[in-house]
mmCIF file of C-alpha atoms and ligand atoms in Angstrom:
data_model
loop_
_atom_site.group_PDB
_atom_site.id
_atom_site.type_symbol
_atom_site.label_atom_id
_atom_site.label_comp_id
_atom_site.label_asym_id
_atom_site.label_seq_id
_atom_site.Cartn_x
_atom_site.Cartn_y
_atom_site.Cartn_z
ATOM 1 C CA MET C 1 19.161 2.426 -10.495
ATOM 2 C CA ALA C 2 18.038 4.572 -13.409
ATOM 3 C CA ILE C 3 15.736 6.784 -11.447
ATOM 4 C CA SER C 4 15.504 7.752 -7.812
ATOM 5 C CA ARG C 5 12.149 7.032 -6.259
ATOM 6 C CA ASN C 6 11.292 8.598 -2.940
ATOM 7 C CA ALA C 7 10.346 5.717 -0.674
ATOM 8 C CA LEU C 8 6.912 5.441 0.918
ATOM 9 C CA VAL C 9 6.440 3.745 4.271
ATOM 10 C CA ALA C 10 2.706 3.173 4.697
ATOM 11 C CA GLY C 11 0.841 1.636 7.614
ATOM 12 C CA ASN C 12 -2.480 -0.152 7.295
ATOM 13 C CA TRP C 13 -4.400 -0.226 10.547
ATOM 14 C CA LYS C 14 -7.133 -2.428 9.041
ATOM 15 C CA MET C 15 -10.200 -2.737 11.337
ATOM 16 C CA ASN C 16 -8.203 -1.636 14.374
ATOM 17 C CA GLY C 17 -8.236 1.638 16.214
ATOM 18 C CA VAL C 18 -10.561 3.673 18.408
ATOM 19 C CA SER C 19 -10.127 7.143 19.853
ATOM 20 C CA ALA C 20 -7.550 5.941 22.392
ATOM 21 C CA SER C 21 -5.354 4.636 19.555
ATOM 22 C CA LEU C 22 -4.768 8.181 18.347
ATOM 23 C CA ALA C 23 -2.010 8.443 20.964
ATOM 24 C CA GLU C 24 0.018 5.961 18.842
ATOM 25 C CA LEU C 25 -0.706 8.021 15.741
ATOM 26 C CA LYS C 26 0.513 11.123 17.543
ATOM 27 C CA ALA C 27 3.731 9.343 18.497
ATOM 28 C CA ILE C 28 4.223 8.241 14.883
ATOM 29 C CA ALA C 29 3.616 11.807 13.640
ATOM 30 C CA GLU C 30 6.105 13.188 16.137
ATOM 31 C CA GLY C 31 8.731 10.629 15.183
ATOM 32 C CA VAL C 32 8.314 11.324 11.474
ATOM 33 C CA ALA C 33 8.384 15.095 12.048
ATOM 34 C CA GLY C 34 11.589 14.564 14.013
ATOM 35 C CA GLY C 35 13.252 12.926 10.998
ATOM 36 C CA ALA C 36 12.843 9.244 11.909
ATOM 37 C CA ALA C 37 12.247 8.294 8.271
ATOM 38 C CA GLY C 38 14.775 10.602 6.618
ATOM 39 C CA THR C 39 13.333 11.806 3.322
ATOM 40 C CA ALA C 40 10.950 8.856 2.920
ATOM 41 C CA ALA C 41 7.264 9.734 2.869
ATOM 42 C CA CYS C 42 5.200 8.148 5.649
ATOM 43 C CA ALA C 43 1.492 7.454 5.773
ATOM 44 C CA ILE C 44 -0.995 5.629 7.965
ATOM 45 C CA CYS C 45 -4.160 4.261 6.368
ATOM 46 C CA LEU C 46 -6.719 4.612 9.132
ATOM 47 C CA PRO C 47 -10.206 3.268 9.686
ATOM 48 C CA ALA C 48 -12.523 5.905 8.193
ATOM 49 C CA THR C 49 -13.928 6.671 11.639
ATOM 50 C CA LEU C 50 -10.544 8.075 12.701
ATOM 51 C CA LEU C 51 -9.609 9.876 9.500
ATOM 52 C CA ALA C 52 -10.674 13.425 10.260
ATOM 53 C CA ARG C 53 -9.188 13.434 13.755
ATOM 54 C CA GLY C 54 -6.164 11.503 12.536
ATOM 55 C CA ALA C 55 -5.473 14.024 9.790
ATOM 56 C CA GLU C 56 -5.318 16.814 12.369
ATOM 57 C CA ILE C 57 -2.973 14.864 14.592
ATOM 58 C CA ALA C 58 -0.781 13.750 11.658
ATOM 59 C CA GLY C 59 0.056 17.345 10.794
ATOM 60 C CA GLN C 60 2.443 18.347 8.010
ATOM 61 C CA HIS C 61 4.809 15.402 7.861
ATOM 62 C CA LEU C 62 2.667 12.297 8.145
ATOM 63 C CA LEU C 63 0.038 11.520 5.512
ATOM 64 C CA VAL C 64 -3.194 9.728 6.304
ATOM 65 C CA GLY C 65 -5.184 7.525 3.978
ATOM 66 C CA GLY C 66 -8.244 5.324 3.691
ATOM 67 C CA GLN C 67 -8.291 1.551 3.255
ATOM 68 C CA ASP C 68 -10.925 1.258 0.543
ATOM 69 C CA CYS C 69 -13.294 3.489 -1.432
ATOM 70 C CA SER C 70 -16.336 3.044 -3.585
ATOM 71 C CA ALA C 71 -15.951 2.959 -7.348
ATOM 72 C CA GLU C 72 -18.947 5.315 -7.483
ATOM 73 C CA THR C 73 -18.718 9.050 -7.014
ATOM 74 C CA PHE C 74 -21.716 9.686 -4.719
ATOM 75 C CA GLY C 75 -25.229 8.362 -4.237
ATOM 76 C CA ALA C 76 -27.394 5.514 -3.033
ATOM 77 C CA HIS C 77 -24.736 3.091 -1.773
ATOM 78 C CA THR C 78 -25.497 2.541 1.906
ATOM 79 C CA GLY C 79 -22.409 1.976 4.007
ATOM 80 C CA ASP C 80 -19.920 2.766 1.245
ATOM 81 C CA LEU C 81 -17.498 5.672 1.257
ATOM 82 C CA ALA C 82 -16.741 7.861 -1.737
ATOM 83 C CA ALA C 83 -13.119 8.723 -2.428
ATOM 84 C CA GLU C 84 -14.149 12.365 -2.246
ATOM 85 C CA MET C 85 -15.368 11.796 1.342
ATOM 86 C CA LEU C 86 -11.980 10.383 2.309
ATOM 87 C CA ARG C 87 -10.308 13.341 0.658
ATOM 88 C CA ASP C 88 -12.651 15.716 2.493
ATOM 89 C CA SER C 89 -11.685 14.032 5.787
ATOM 90 C CA GLY C 90 -8.005 14.718 5.171
ATOM 91 C CA ALA C 91 -6.852 11.601 3.306
ATOM 92 C CA SER C 92 -4.313 11.883 0.532
ATOM 93 C CA LEU C 93 -4.142 8.178 -0.276
ATOM 94 C CA VAL C 94 -6.375 5.138 -0.330
ATOM 95 C CA ILE C 95 -5.573 1.425 -0.469
ATOM 96 C CA VAL C 96 -7.526 -0.441 -3.156
ATOM 97 C CA GLY C 97 -7.594 -4.158 -3.881
ATOM 98 C CA HIS C 98 -6.116 -5.349 -0.593
ATOM 99 C CA SER C 99 -6.268 -9.162 -0.590
ATOM 100 C CA GLU C 100 -8.612 -9.066 2.423
ATOM 101 C CA ARG C 101 -11.102 -7.082 0.330
ATOM 102 C CA ARG C 102 -10.551 -9.248 -2.724
ATOM 103 C CA ALA C 103 -11.254 -12.328 -0.546
ATOM 104 C CA ASP C 104 -13.947 -11.010 1.837
ATOM 105 C CA HIS C 105 -15.866 -8.875 -0.665
ATOM 106 C CA GLY C 106 -15.205 -10.647 -3.944
ATOM 107 C CA GLU C 107 -13.443 -7.656 -5.466
ATOM 108 C CA THR C 108 -12.258 -8.437 -8.977
ATOM 109 C CA ASN C 109 -9.467 -6.725 -10.881
ATOM 110 C CA ALA C 110 -12.091 -4.698 -12.770
ATOM 111 C CA VAL C 111 -13.613 -3.492 -9.484
ATOM 112 C CA VAL C 112 -10.180 -2.607 -8.125
ATOM 113 C CA ARG C 113 -9.373 -0.649 -11.278
ATOM 114 C CA ALA C 114 -12.671 1.251 -11.032
ATOM 115 C CA LYS C 115 -11.887 2.093 -7.397
ATOM 116 C CA ALA C 116 -8.430 3.362 -8.359
ATOM 117 C CA GLU C 117 -10.068 5.559 -11.004
ATOM 118 C CA ALA C 118 -12.484 6.893 -8.381
ATOM 119 C CA ALA C 119 -9.458 7.705 -6.214
ATOM 120 C CA TYR C 120 -7.869 9.650 -9.085
ATOM 121 C CA ARG C 121 -11.070 11.652 -9.642
ATOM 122 C CA ALA C 122 -10.962 12.705 -5.985
ATOM 123 C CA GLY C 123 -7.272 13.618 -6.150
ATOM 124 C CA LEU C 124 -6.143 10.678 -4.027
ATOM 125 C CA THR C 125 -3.136 8.449 -4.643
ATOM 126 C CA ALA C 126 -4.246 4.823 -5.004
ATOM 127 C CA ILE C 127 -2.151 2.085 -3.392
ATOM 128 C CA ILE C 128 -3.090 -0.874 -5.594
ATOM 129 C CA CYS C 129 -2.396 -4.252 -3.951
ATOM 130 C CA VAL C 130 -1.629 -7.518 -5.718
ATOM 131 C CA GLY C 131 -0.269 -10.835 -4.469
ATOM 132 C CA GLU C 132 -0.453 -14.584 -4.876
ATOM 133 C CA THR C 133 -1.756 -17.238 -2.466
ATOM 134 C CA ARG C 134 0.471 -19.995 -1.094
ATOM 135 C CA PRO C 135 -0.923 -22.697 -3.424
ATOM 136 C CA GLN C 136 -0.365 -20.381 -6.382
ATOM 137 C CA ARG C 137 3.269 -19.849 -5.383
ATOM 138 C CA ASP C 138 3.800 -23.550 -4.732
ATOM 139 C CA ALA C 139 2.443 -24.306 -8.194
ATOM 140 C CA GLY C 140 5.020 -21.941 -9.707
ATOM 141 C CA ASP C 141 2.338 -19.506 -10.853
ATOM 142 C CA ALA C 142 3.163 -16.465 -8.689
ATOM 143 C CA LEU C 143 4.533 -14.239 -11.456
ATOM 144 C CA GLU C 144 1.751 -15.070 -13.860
ATOM 145 C CA ILE C 145 -0.996 -14.539 -11.257
ATOM 146 C CA CYS C 146 0.423 -11.257 -9.981
ATOM 147 C CA GLY C 147 1.125 -10.019 -13.510
ATOM 148 C CA ALA C 148 -2.488 -10.622 -14.467
ATOM 149 C CA GLN C 149 -3.695 -8.841 -11.317
ATOM 150 C CA LEU C 150 -1.516 -5.848 -12.086
ATOM 151 C CA GLU C 151 -2.596 -5.642 -15.701
ATOM 152 C CA GLY C 152 -6.269 -5.945 -14.759
ATOM 153 C CA SER C 153 -6.170 -3.577 -11.786
ATOM 154 C CA LEU C 154 -3.993 -0.738 -13.109
ATOM 155 C CA PRO C 155 -5.969 2.036 -14.818
ATOM 156 C CA PRO C 156 -4.550 3.437 -18.065
ATOM 157 C CA GLY C 157 -4.384 6.833 -16.344
ATOM 158 C CA ALA C 158 -1.923 5.632 -13.693
ATOM 159 C CA THR C 159 1.099 7.848 -13.088
ATOM 160 C CA PRO C 160 3.896 7.801 -10.479
ATOM 161 C CA ASP C 161 2.009 10.581 -8.647
ATOM 162 C CA ASN C 162 -1.442 9.031 -8.474
ATOM 163 C CA THR C 163 -0.491 5.373 -8.047
ATOM 164 C CA VAL C 164 1.671 3.151 -5.860
ATOM 165 C CA LEU C 165 1.798 -0.603 -6.409
ATOM 166 C CA ALA C 166 2.036 -2.897 -3.381
ATOM 167 C CA TYR C 167 3.177 -6.501 -3.696
ATOM 168 C CA GLU C 168 1.633 -8.417 -0.811
ATOM 169 C CA PRO C 169 1.856 -12.206 -0.962
ATOM 170 C CA VAL C 170 -1.386 -13.337 0.684
ATOM 171 C CA TRP C 171 0.414 -16.055 2.641
ATOM 172 C CA ALA C 172 2.822 -13.498 4.136
ATOM 173 C CA ILE C 173 0.108 -11.204 5.526
ATOM 174 C CA GLY C 174 -0.227 -11.444 9.289
ATOM 175 C CA THR C 175 1.644 -14.757 9.418
ATOM 176 C CA GLY C 176 5.221 -13.776 10.241
ATOM 177 C CA LEU C 177 6.287 -15.496 7.012
ATOM 178 C CA VAL C 178 8.150 -13.547 4.331
ATOM 179 C CA PRO C 179 9.346 -14.544 0.871
ATOM 180 C CA THR C 180 13.074 -14.931 0.279
ATOM 181 C CA VAL C 181 15.053 -11.900 -0.829
ATOM 182 C CA ASP C 182 15.463 -13.571 -4.230
ATOM 183 C CA ASP C 183 11.728 -14.119 -4.612
ATOM 184 C CA VAL C 184 10.946 -10.494 -3.696
ATOM 185 C CA ALA C 185 13.668 -9.270 -6.077
ATOM 186 C CA ALA C 186 12.306 -11.421 -8.902
ATOM 187 C CA MET C 187 8.719 -10.269 -8.388
ATOM 188 C CA HIS C 188 9.601 -6.576 -8.138
ATOM 189 C CA ALA C 189 11.844 -6.746 -11.234
ATOM 190 C CA PHE C 190 8.998 -8.462 -13.078
ATOM 191 C CA PHE C 191 6.580 -5.687 -12.017
ATOM 192 C CA ARG C 192 9.079 -3.030 -13.047
ATOM 193 C CA ALA C 193 9.347 -4.457 -16.551
ATOM 194 C CA GLN C 194 5.569 -4.749 -16.764
ATOM 195 C CA LEU C 195 5.022 -1.187 -15.518
ATOM 196 C CA LYS C 196 7.486 0.150 -18.089
ATOM 197 C CA ALA C 197 5.627 -1.687 -20.837
ATOM 198 C CA LEU C 198 2.182 -0.571 -19.644
ATOM 199 C CA LEU C 199 3.167 3.017 -18.807
ATOM 200 C CA PRO C 200 5.996 4.058 -21.123
ATOM 201 C CA HIS C 201 6.177 7.521 -19.550
ATOM 202 C CA GLY C 202 5.883 6.643 -15.870
ATOM 203 C CA GLY C 203 6.573 2.963 -15.331
ATOM 204 C CA ASP C 204 10.141 3.528 -14.234
ATOM 205 C CA ALA C 205 9.233 6.021 -11.519
ATOM 206 C CA LEU C 206 6.103 4.388 -10.067
ATOM 207 C CA ARG C 207 6.803 3.102 -6.579
ATOM 208 C CA ILE C 208 6.480 -0.600 -5.758
ATOM 209 C CA LEU C 209 6.051 -1.395 -2.060
ATOM 210 C CA TYR C 210 6.559 -4.745 -0.406
ATOM 211 C CA GLY C 211 3.982 -5.776 2.218
ATOM 212 C CA GLY C 212 3.446 -8.877 4.341
ATOM 213 C CA SER C 213 4.916 -9.353 7.833
ATOM 214 C CA VAL C 214 7.307 -6.414 7.561
ATOM 215 C CA LYS C 215 8.805 -6.002 11.039
ATOM 216 C CA PRO C 216 11.678 -4.024 12.550
ATOM 217 C CA ASP C 217 13.970 -7.046 12.323
ATOM 218 C CA ASN C 218 13.414 -7.823 8.633
ATOM 219 C CA ALA C 219 12.769 -4.321 7.246
ATOM 220 C CA GLU C 220 16.365 -3.531 6.399
ATOM 221 C CA SER C 221 16.927 -6.624 4.258
ATOM 222 C CA LEU C 222 13.569 -6.227 2.468
ATOM 223 C CA MET C 223 13.867 -2.490 1.834
ATOM 224 C CA ARG C 224 17.366 -2.826 0.366
ATOM 225 C CA ILE C 225 16.143 -5.025 -2.488
ATOM 226 C CA ASP C 226 16.211 -3.423 -5.950
ATOM 227 C CA ASN C 227 12.832 -2.051 -6.977
ATOM 228 C CA VAL C 228 11.473 -2.190 -3.436
ATOM 229 C CA ASP C 229 10.474 1.439 -2.919
ATOM 230 C CA GLY C 230 8.992 1.174 0.546
ATOM 231 C CA ALA C 231 6.697 -0.933 2.684
ATOM 232 C CA LEU C 232 3.026 -1.516 3.399
ATOM 233 C CA ILE C 233 2.834 -2.510 7.051
ATOM 234 C CA GLY C 234 -0.120 -4.042 8.856
ATOM 235 C CA GLY C 235 0.362 -5.299 12.407
ATOM 236 C CA ALA C 236 3.637 -3.478 13.066
ATOM 237 C CA SER C 237 2.080 -0.123 12.131
ATOM 238 C CA LEU C 238 -0.194 -0.222 15.178
ATOM 239 C CA LYS C 239 2.741 0.492 17.497
ATOM 240 C CA ALA C 240 4.628 3.740 16.999
ATOM 241 C CA LYS C 241 7.852 2.140 18.168
ATOM 242 C CA ASP C 242 7.698 -0.604 15.527
ATOM 243 C CA PHE C 243 6.499 1.629 12.690
ATOM 244 C CA LEU C 244 9.256 4.151 13.370
ATOM 245 C CA ALA C 245 11.884 1.405 13.656
ATOM 246 C CA ILE C 246 10.883 0.173 10.200
ATOM 247 C CA ALA C 247 10.796 3.693 8.730
ATOM 248 C CA SER C 248 14.242 4.381 10.164
ATOM 249 C CA VAL C 249 15.708 2.135 7.455
ATOM 250 C CA TYR C 250 15.463 5.313 5.337
ATOM 251 C CA ALA C 251 16.941 7.710 7.901
HETATM 252 P P1 PGA Y 301 1.008 -7.441 8.063
HETATM 253 O O1 PGA Y 301 -0.106 -6.872 7.037
HETATM 254 O O2 PGA Y 301 2.149 -6.459 8.052
HETATM 255 O O3 PGA Y 301 0.305 -7.523 9.376
HETATM 256 O O4 PGA Y 301 1.432 -8.777 7.528
HETATM 257 C C1 PGA Y 301 0.256 -6.285 5.824
HETATM 258 C C2 PGA Y 301 -0.970 -5.845 5.065
HETATM 259 O O5 PGA Y 301 -1.964 -6.563 5.047
HETATM 260 O O6 PGA Y 301 -0.977 -4.761 4.455
#
């Protein structure tokens, strides 16, 4: 590998978590502080209602992030959250363009790009998600679809510091299904070439995560694939034991 990228193991709690769930976050923070993930960076993207308390519990070694932000800076947008508000609550990252938001809220590539730019303005790292549906993969269109999502969603100002790409096949999210090692390798190599072309000065160093049914028993084989620089974990990030078992691939 031409460049060493420090892995990122990120959890996505989605619309899960109330005050009592902070005990799991505390256990994750303690595990990470104790070296469970080696030198890999670890983060949990929390529901916004838990961010401020979560940031305190997370401490020095575990990052916390949001799961979405507005493309706008501030103002009359009832119910939306500005990236700056997430930052003010202790977030250092935010997921943008998760397939659940693309599907449930009609977010287009242009919207996702504007949200990533809002994240940059607030000093947050954007985790930009892309991924194909099952019919798209079956039709042989996965690379083309994901390539177009990446090109449309990635702001020109993306750098390896302010942006992480996450490949999440929609059909692998929450299903227990995962693509083959060869399919993940092909997609991540394709993204790497595209990132180098789009960002001549940073495309080689920008991290590309795999997400979609990452579990303790498949993490090792997925994380060892070339150009897989970490994981975005949904269900398994809700339990400290599972999240730490996955992160321990990097210990
Ligand atoms: P999952 O979710 O790990 O539960 O499949 C991944 C995600 O949606 O980020």
